JSON list of C-alpha atoms in Angstrom, two decimals:
[
{"chain": "A", "resi": 1, "resn": "MET", "atom": "CA", "xyz": [0.00, 0.00, 0.00]},
{"chain": "A", "resi": 2, "resn": "ALA", "atom": "CA", "xyz": [2.77, 2.48, 0.90]},
{"chain": "A", "resi": 3, "resn": "GLU", "atom": "CA", "xyz": [4.63, 1.65, -2.30]},
{"chain": "A", "resi": 4, "resn": "LYS", "atom": "CA", "xyz": [1.50, 2.16, -4.37]},
{"chain": "A", "resi": 5, "resn": "LYS", "atom": "CA", "xyz": [0.70, 5.53, -2.80]},
{"chain": "A", "resi": 6, "resn": "ASN", "atom": "CA", "xyz": [4.30, 6.70, -3.21]},
{"chain": "A", "resi": 7, "resn": "ALA", "atom": "CA", "xyz": [4.98, 5.19, -6.64]},
{"chain": "A", "resi": 8, "resn": "GLN", "atom": "CA", "xyz": [5.88, 8.48, -8.32]},
{"chain": "A", "resi": 9, "resn": "PHE", "atom": "CA", "xyz": [8.18, 9.56, -5.47]},
{"chain": "A", "resi": 10, "resn": "ILE", "atom": "CA", "xyz": [9.89, 6.18, -5.58]},
{"chain": "A", "resi": 11, "resn": "LYS", "atom": "CA", "xyz": [10.25, 6.41, -9.36]},
{"chain": "A", "resi": 12, "resn": "ASP", "atom": "CA", "xyz": [11.72, 9.92, -9.03]},
{"chain": "A", "resi": 13, "resn": "GLY", "atom": "CA", "xyz": [14.24, 8.67, -6.47]},
{"chain": "A", "resi": 14, "resn": "LYS", "atom": "CA", "xyz": [12.83, 10.87, -3.71]},
{"chain": "A", "resi": 15, "resn": "VAL", "atom": "CA", "xyz": [11.52, 8.08, -1.48]},
{"chain": "A", "resi": 16, "resn": "GLN", "atom": "CA", "xyz": [12.78, 4.65, -0.50]},
{"chain": "A", "resi": 17, "resn": "ILE", "atom": "CA", "xyz": [10.51, 2.32, 1.43]},
{"chain": "A", "resi": 18, "resn": "PHE", "atom": "CA", "xyz": [12.16, -0.42, 3.40]},
{"chain": "A", "resi": 19, "resn": "CYS", "atom": "CA", "xyz": [10.57, -3.38, 5.18]},
{"chain": "A", "resi": 20, "resn": "GLY", "atom": "CA", "xyz": [12.83, -5.72, 7.11]},
{"chain": "A", "resi": 21, "resn": "ASP", "atom": "CA", "xyz": [15.37, -5.86, 9.91]},
{"chain": "A", "resi": 22, "resn": "PHE", "atom": "CA", "xyz": [16.84, -2.38, 10.18]},
{"chain": "A", "resi": 23, "resn": "LYS", "atom": "CA", "xyz": [19.87, -3.49, 12.18]},
{"chain": "A", "resi": 24, "resn": "THR", "atom": "CA", "xyz": [21.08, -6.04, 9.63]},
{"chain": "A", "resi": 25, "resn": "HIS", "atom": "CA", "xyz": [20.04, -4.33, 6.39]},
{"chain": "A", "resi": 26, "resn": "ASN", "atom": "CA", "xyz": [22.92, -3.03, 4.27]},
{"chain": "A", "resi": 27, "resn": "PHE", "atom": "CA", "xyz": [22.04, 0.42, 3.05]},
{"chain": "A", "resi": 28, "resn": "ALA", "atom": "CA", "xyz": [23.75, 2.04, 0.05]},
{"chain": "A", "resi": 29, "resn": "GLY", "atom": "CA", "xyz": [26.16, 4.10, 2.15]},
{"chain": "A", "resi": 30, "resn": "ALA", "atom": "CA", "xyz": [26.60, 6.66, 4.90]},
{"chain": "A", "resi": 31, "resn": "GLY", "atom": "CA", "xyz": [25.29, 10.20, 4.85]},
{"chain": "A", "resi": 32, "resn": "ILE", "atom": "CA", "xyz": [22.76, 9.58, 2.09]},
{"chain": "A", "resi": 33, "resn": "TYR", "atom": "CA", "xyz": [19.35, 10.47, 3.56]},
{"chain": "A", "resi": 34, "resn": "ASN", "atom": "CA", "xyz": [17.83, 13.90, 4.30]},
{"chain": "A", "resi": 35, "resn": "LYS", "atom": "CA", "xyz": [15.05, 12.40, 6.41]},
{"chain": "A", "resi": 36, "resn": "ILE", "atom": "CA", "xyz": [14.34, 9.06, 8.00]},
{"chain": "A", "resi": 37, "resn": "LEU", "atom": "CA", "xyz": [10.78, 8.34, 9.13]},
{"chain": "A", "resi": 38, "resn": "PHE", "atom": "CA", "xyz": [9.47, 5.34, 11.00]},
{"chain": "A", "resi": 39, "resn": "VAL", "atom": "CA", "xyz": [6.28, 4.51, 12.87]},
{"chain": "A", "resi": 40, "resn": "ASN", "atom": "CA", "xyz": [5.67, 1.91, 15.59]},
{"chain": "A", "resi": 41, "resn": "VAL", "atom": "CA", "xyz": [8.88, -0.06, 15.05]},
{"chain": "A", "resi": 42, "resn": "ILE", "atom": "CA", "xyz": [11.00, 1.11, 17.96]},
{"chain": "A", "resi": 43, "resn": "TYR", "atom": "CA", "xyz": [9.47, -1.58, 20.20]},
{"chain": "A", "resi": 44, "resn": "PHE", "atom": "CA", "xyz": [11.25, -4.29, 18.20]},
{"chain": "A", "resi": 45, "resn": "TRP", "atom": "CA", "xyz": [14.72, -2.80, 18.66]},
{"chain": "A", "resi": 46, "resn": "ASP", "atom": "CA", "xyz": [16.71, -4.46, 21.43]},
{"chain": "A", "resi": 47, "resn": "ASN", "atom": "CA", "xyz": [19.53, -1.93, 21.35]},
{"chain": "A", "resi": 48, "resn": "LEU", "atom": "CA", "xyz": [18.29, 1.62, 20.83]},
{"chain": "A", "resi": 49, "resn": "THR", "atom": "CA", "xyz": [21.74, 3.17, 20.92]},
{"chain": "A", "resi": 50, "resn": "GLU", "atom": "CA", "xyz": [22.94, 0.89, 18.12]},
{"chain": "A", "resi": 51, "resn": "CYS", "atom": "CA", "xyz": [19.88, 1.64, 15.97]},
{"chain": "A", "resi": 52, "resn": "PHE", "atom": "CA", "xyz": [19.99, 5.41, 16.48]},
{"chain": "A", "resi": 53, "resn": "LYS", "atom": "CA", "xyz": [23.73, 5.38, 15.78]},
{"chain": "A", "resi": 54, "resn": "LYS", "atom": "CA", "xyz": [22.97, 3.68, 12.46]},
{"chain": "A", "resi": 55, "resn": "ILE", "atom": "CA", "xyz": [20.31, 6.31, 11.73]},
{"chain": "A", "resi": 56, "resn": "ASN", "atom": "CA", "xyz": [22.83, 9.03, 12.57]},
{"chain": "A", "resi": 57, "resn": "ASP", "atom": "CA", "xyz": [25.32, 7.46, 10.16]},
{"chain": "A", "resi": 58, "resn": "LEU", "atom": "CA", "xyz": [22.72, 7.28, 7.37]},
{"chain": "A", "resi": 59, "resn": "LEU", "atom": "CA", "xyz": [21.64, 10.92, 7.68]},
{"chain": "A", "resi": 60, "resn": "ILE", "atom": "CA", "xyz": [23.36, 13.81, 5.93]},
{"chain": "A", "resi": 61, "resn": "SER", "atom": "CA", "xyz": [24.50, 16.76, 8.08]},
{"chain": "A", "resi": 62, "resn": "ASP", "atom": "CA", "xyz": [21.39, 18.52, 9.37]},
{"chain": "A", "resi": 63, "resn": "GLY", "atom": "CA", "xyz": [19.33, 15.47, 8.35]},
{"chain": "A", "resi": 64, "resn": "ILE", "atom": "CA", "xyz": [16.22, 14.78, 10.39]},
{"chain": "A", "resi": 65, "resn": "VAL", "atom": "CA", "xyz": [14.83, 11.66, 12.00]},
{"chain": "A", "resi": 66, "resn": "ILE", "atom": "CA", "xyz": [11.09, 11.66, 12.72]},
{"chain": "A", "resi": 67, "resn": "PHE", "atom": "CA", "xyz": [9.24, 8.83, 14.40]},
{"chain": "A", "resi": 68, "resn": "TYR", "atom": "CA", "xyz": [6.15, 7.87, 16.35]},
{"chain": "A", "resi": 69, "resn": "MET", "atom": "CA", "xyz": [5.92, 5.58, 19.34]},
{"chain": "A", "resi": 70, "resn": "VAL", "atom": "CA", "xyz": [3.19, 4.68, 21.81]},
{"chain": "A", "resi": 71, "resn": "ALA", "atom": "CA", "xyz": [3.88, 5.74, 25.39]},
{"chain": "A", "resi": 72, "resn": "LYS", "atom": "CA", "xyz": [5.43, 3.07, 27.60]},
{"chain": "A", "resi": 73, "resn": "GLU", "atom": "CA", "xyz": [2.57, 3.39, 30.10]},
{"chain": "A", "resi": 74, "resn": "ASN", "atom": "CA", "xyz": [0.05, 2.44, 27.40]},
{"chain": "A", "resi": 75, "resn": "LEU", "atom": "CA", "xyz": [2.12, -0.50, 26.18]},
{"chain": "A", "resi": 76, "resn": "LEU", "atom": "CA", "xyz": [2.27, -1.87, 29.72]},
{"chain": "A", "resi": 77, "resn": "LYS", "atom": "CA", "xyz": [-1.56, -1.94, 29.79]},
{"chain": "A", "resi": 78, "resn": "THR", "atom": "CA", "xyz": [-1.99, -3.77, 26.48]},
{"chain": "A", "resi": 79, "resn": "ASN", "atom": "CA", "xyz": [-2.06, -7.58, 26.55]},
{"chain": "A", "resi": 80, "resn": "PHE", "atom": "CA", "xyz": [-0.46, -8.25, 23.16]},
{"chain": "A", "resi": 81, "resn": "THR", "atom": "CA", "xyz": [2.55, -6.06, 23.99]},
{"chain": "A", "resi": 82, "resn": "ASN", "atom": "CA", "xyz": [3.27, -7.91, 27.22]},
{"chain": "A", "resi": 83, "resn": "THR", "atom": "CA", "xyz": [5.63, -10.35, 25.54]},
{"chain": "A", "resi": 84, "resn": "GLU", "atom": "CA", "xyz": [9.39, -10.48, 25.20]},
{"chain": "A", "resi": 85, "resn": "VAL", "atom": "CA", "xyz": [9.02, -9.33, 21.57]},
{"chain": "A", "resi": 86, "resn": "PHE", "atom": "CA", "xyz": [7.93, -5.81, 22.58]},
{"chain": "A", "resi": 87, "resn": "ASN", "atom": "CA", "xyz": [10.46, -3.49, 24.19]},
{"chain": "A", "resi": 88, "resn": "LYS", "atom": "CA", "xyz": [8.86, -0.61, 26.04]},
{"chain": "A", "resi": 89, "resn": "TYR", "atom": "CA", "xyz": [10.71, 2.70, 26.18]},
{"chain": "A", "resi": 90, "resn": "ALA", "atom": "CA", "xyz": [10.00, 5.89, 28.09]},
{"chain": "A", "resi": 91, "resn": "ILE", "atom": "CA", "xyz": [10.24, 9.20, 26.25]},
{"chain": "A", "resi": 92, "resn": "GLU", "atom": "CA", "xyz": [12.97, 10.32, 28.69]},
{"chain": "A", "resi": 93, "resn": "ASP", "atom": "CA", "xyz": [15.13, 7.34, 27.66]},
{"chain": "A", "resi": 94, "resn": "ILE", "atom": "CA", "xyz": [14.69, 8.18, 23.98]},
{"chain": "A", "resi": 95, "resn": "LYS", "atom": "CA", "xyz": [15.63, 11.82, 24.53]},
{"chain": "A", "resi": 96, "resn": "LYS", "atom": "CA", "xyz": [18.75, 10.83, 26.48]},
{"chain": "A", "resi": 97, "resn": "ILE", "atom": "CA", "xyz": [19.95, 8.42, 23.81]},
{"chain": "A", "resi": 98, "resn": "LEU", "atom": "CA", "xyz": [19.42, 10.99, 21.06]},
{"chain": "A", "resi": 99, "resn": "LYS", "atom": "CA", "xyz": [21.27, 13.62, 23.11]},
{"chain": "A", "resi": 100, "resn": "ASP", "atom": "CA", "xyz": [24.14, 11.20, 23.89]},
{"chain": "A", "resi": 101, "resn": "LEU", "atom": "CA", "xyz": [24.51, 10.58, 20.15]},
{"chain": "A", "resi": 102, "resn": "ASN", "atom": "CA", "xyz": [24.78, 14.34, 19.54]},
{"chain": "A", "resi": 103, "resn": "PHE", "atom": "CA", "xyz": [21.43, 14.85, 17.88]},
{"chain": "A", "resi": 104, "resn": "LYS", "atom": "CA", "xyz": [20.16, 18.41, 18.29]},
{"chain": "A", "resi": 105, "resn": "ASN", "atom": "CA", "xyz": [16.74, 20.10, 18.25]},
{"chain": "A", "resi": 106, "resn": "ILE", "atom": "CA", "xyz": [15.24, 17.07, 19.98]},
{"chain": "A", "resi": 107, "resn": "GLU", "atom": "CA", "xyz": [11.51, 17.74, 20.20]},
{"chain": "A", "resi": 108, "resn": "TYR", "atom": "CA", "xyz": [8.42, 15.70, 20.83]},
{"chain": "A", "resi": 109, "resn": "GLU", "atom": "CA", "xyz": [4.70, 16.24, 20.71]},
{"chain": "A", "resi": 110, "resn": "THR", "atom": "CA", "xyz": [2.29, 14.23, 22.82]},
{"chain": "A", "resi": 111, "resn": "ILE", "atom": "CA", "xyz": [-0.45, 12.69, 20.68]},
{"chain": "A", "resi": 112, "resn": "ASN", "atom": "CA", "xyz": [-3.61, 11.67, 22.55]},
{"chain": "A", "resi": 113, "resn": "LEU", "atom": "CA", "xyz": [-5.76, 9.19, 20.66]},
{"chain": "A", "resi": 114, "resn": "LYS", "atom": "CA", "xyz": [-8.94, 7.47, 21.86]},
{"chain": "A", "resi": 115, "resn": "SER", "atom": "CA", "xyz": [-7.28, 4.50, 23.50]},
{"chain": "A", "resi": 116, "resn": "ARG", "atom": "CA", "xyz": [-3.67, 5.54, 23.91]},
{"chain": "A", "resi": 117, "resn": "THR", "atom": "CA", "xyz": [-1.07, 8.26, 24.17]},
{"chain": "A", "resi": 118, "resn": "GLY", "atom": "CA", "xyz": [1.97, 8.40, 21.95]},
{"chain": "A", "resi": 119, "resn": "TYR", "atom": "CA", "xyz": [4.79, 10.69, 20.92]},
{"chain": "A", "resi": 120, "resn": "LEU", "atom": "CA", "xyz": [5.84, 12.21, 17.64]},
{"chain": "A", "resi": 121, "resn": "ILE", "atom": "CA", "xyz": [9.58, 12.77, 18.01]},
{"chain": "A", "resi": 122, "resn": "SER", "atom": "CA", "xyz": [12.03, 14.62, 15.82]},
{"chain": "A", "resi": 123, "resn": "ALA", "atom": "CA", "xyz": [15.75, 15.28, 16.04]},
{"chain": "A", "resi": 124, "resn": "LYS", "atom": "CA", "xyz": [18.42, 16.70, 13.77]},
{"chain": "A", "resi": 125, "resn": "LYS", "atom": "CA", "xyz": [21.87, 15.31, 13.09]},
{"chain": "A", "resi": 126, "resn": "ILE", "atom": "CA", "xyz": [24.69, 17.71, 13.88]}
]
């Protein structure tokens, strides 16, 4: 569905859509992306520092990472996320990791939906 909706952007070389294991995927090189966007995948990353370091390496200078995650408190209340597959992270932990990796302009917006709260987070590579 995402590929179909973004077909022209993909054809023009403006968008790449990737589905798979982020940690083990070999991307084309370092410093090649202006923006990296992901939604609801952070829970499957065992080592956040390693993953955000890889994102940092993939971004150009002043590149931006933008992502959405459900609040840890909400994940703890949901039955299907109470397995070893789902890692639950607090927004404070995310901000600290981004800061430790020298991201700047770290911002987040709290998103309140009907059944849960989440965060839209953005940060810029120095």
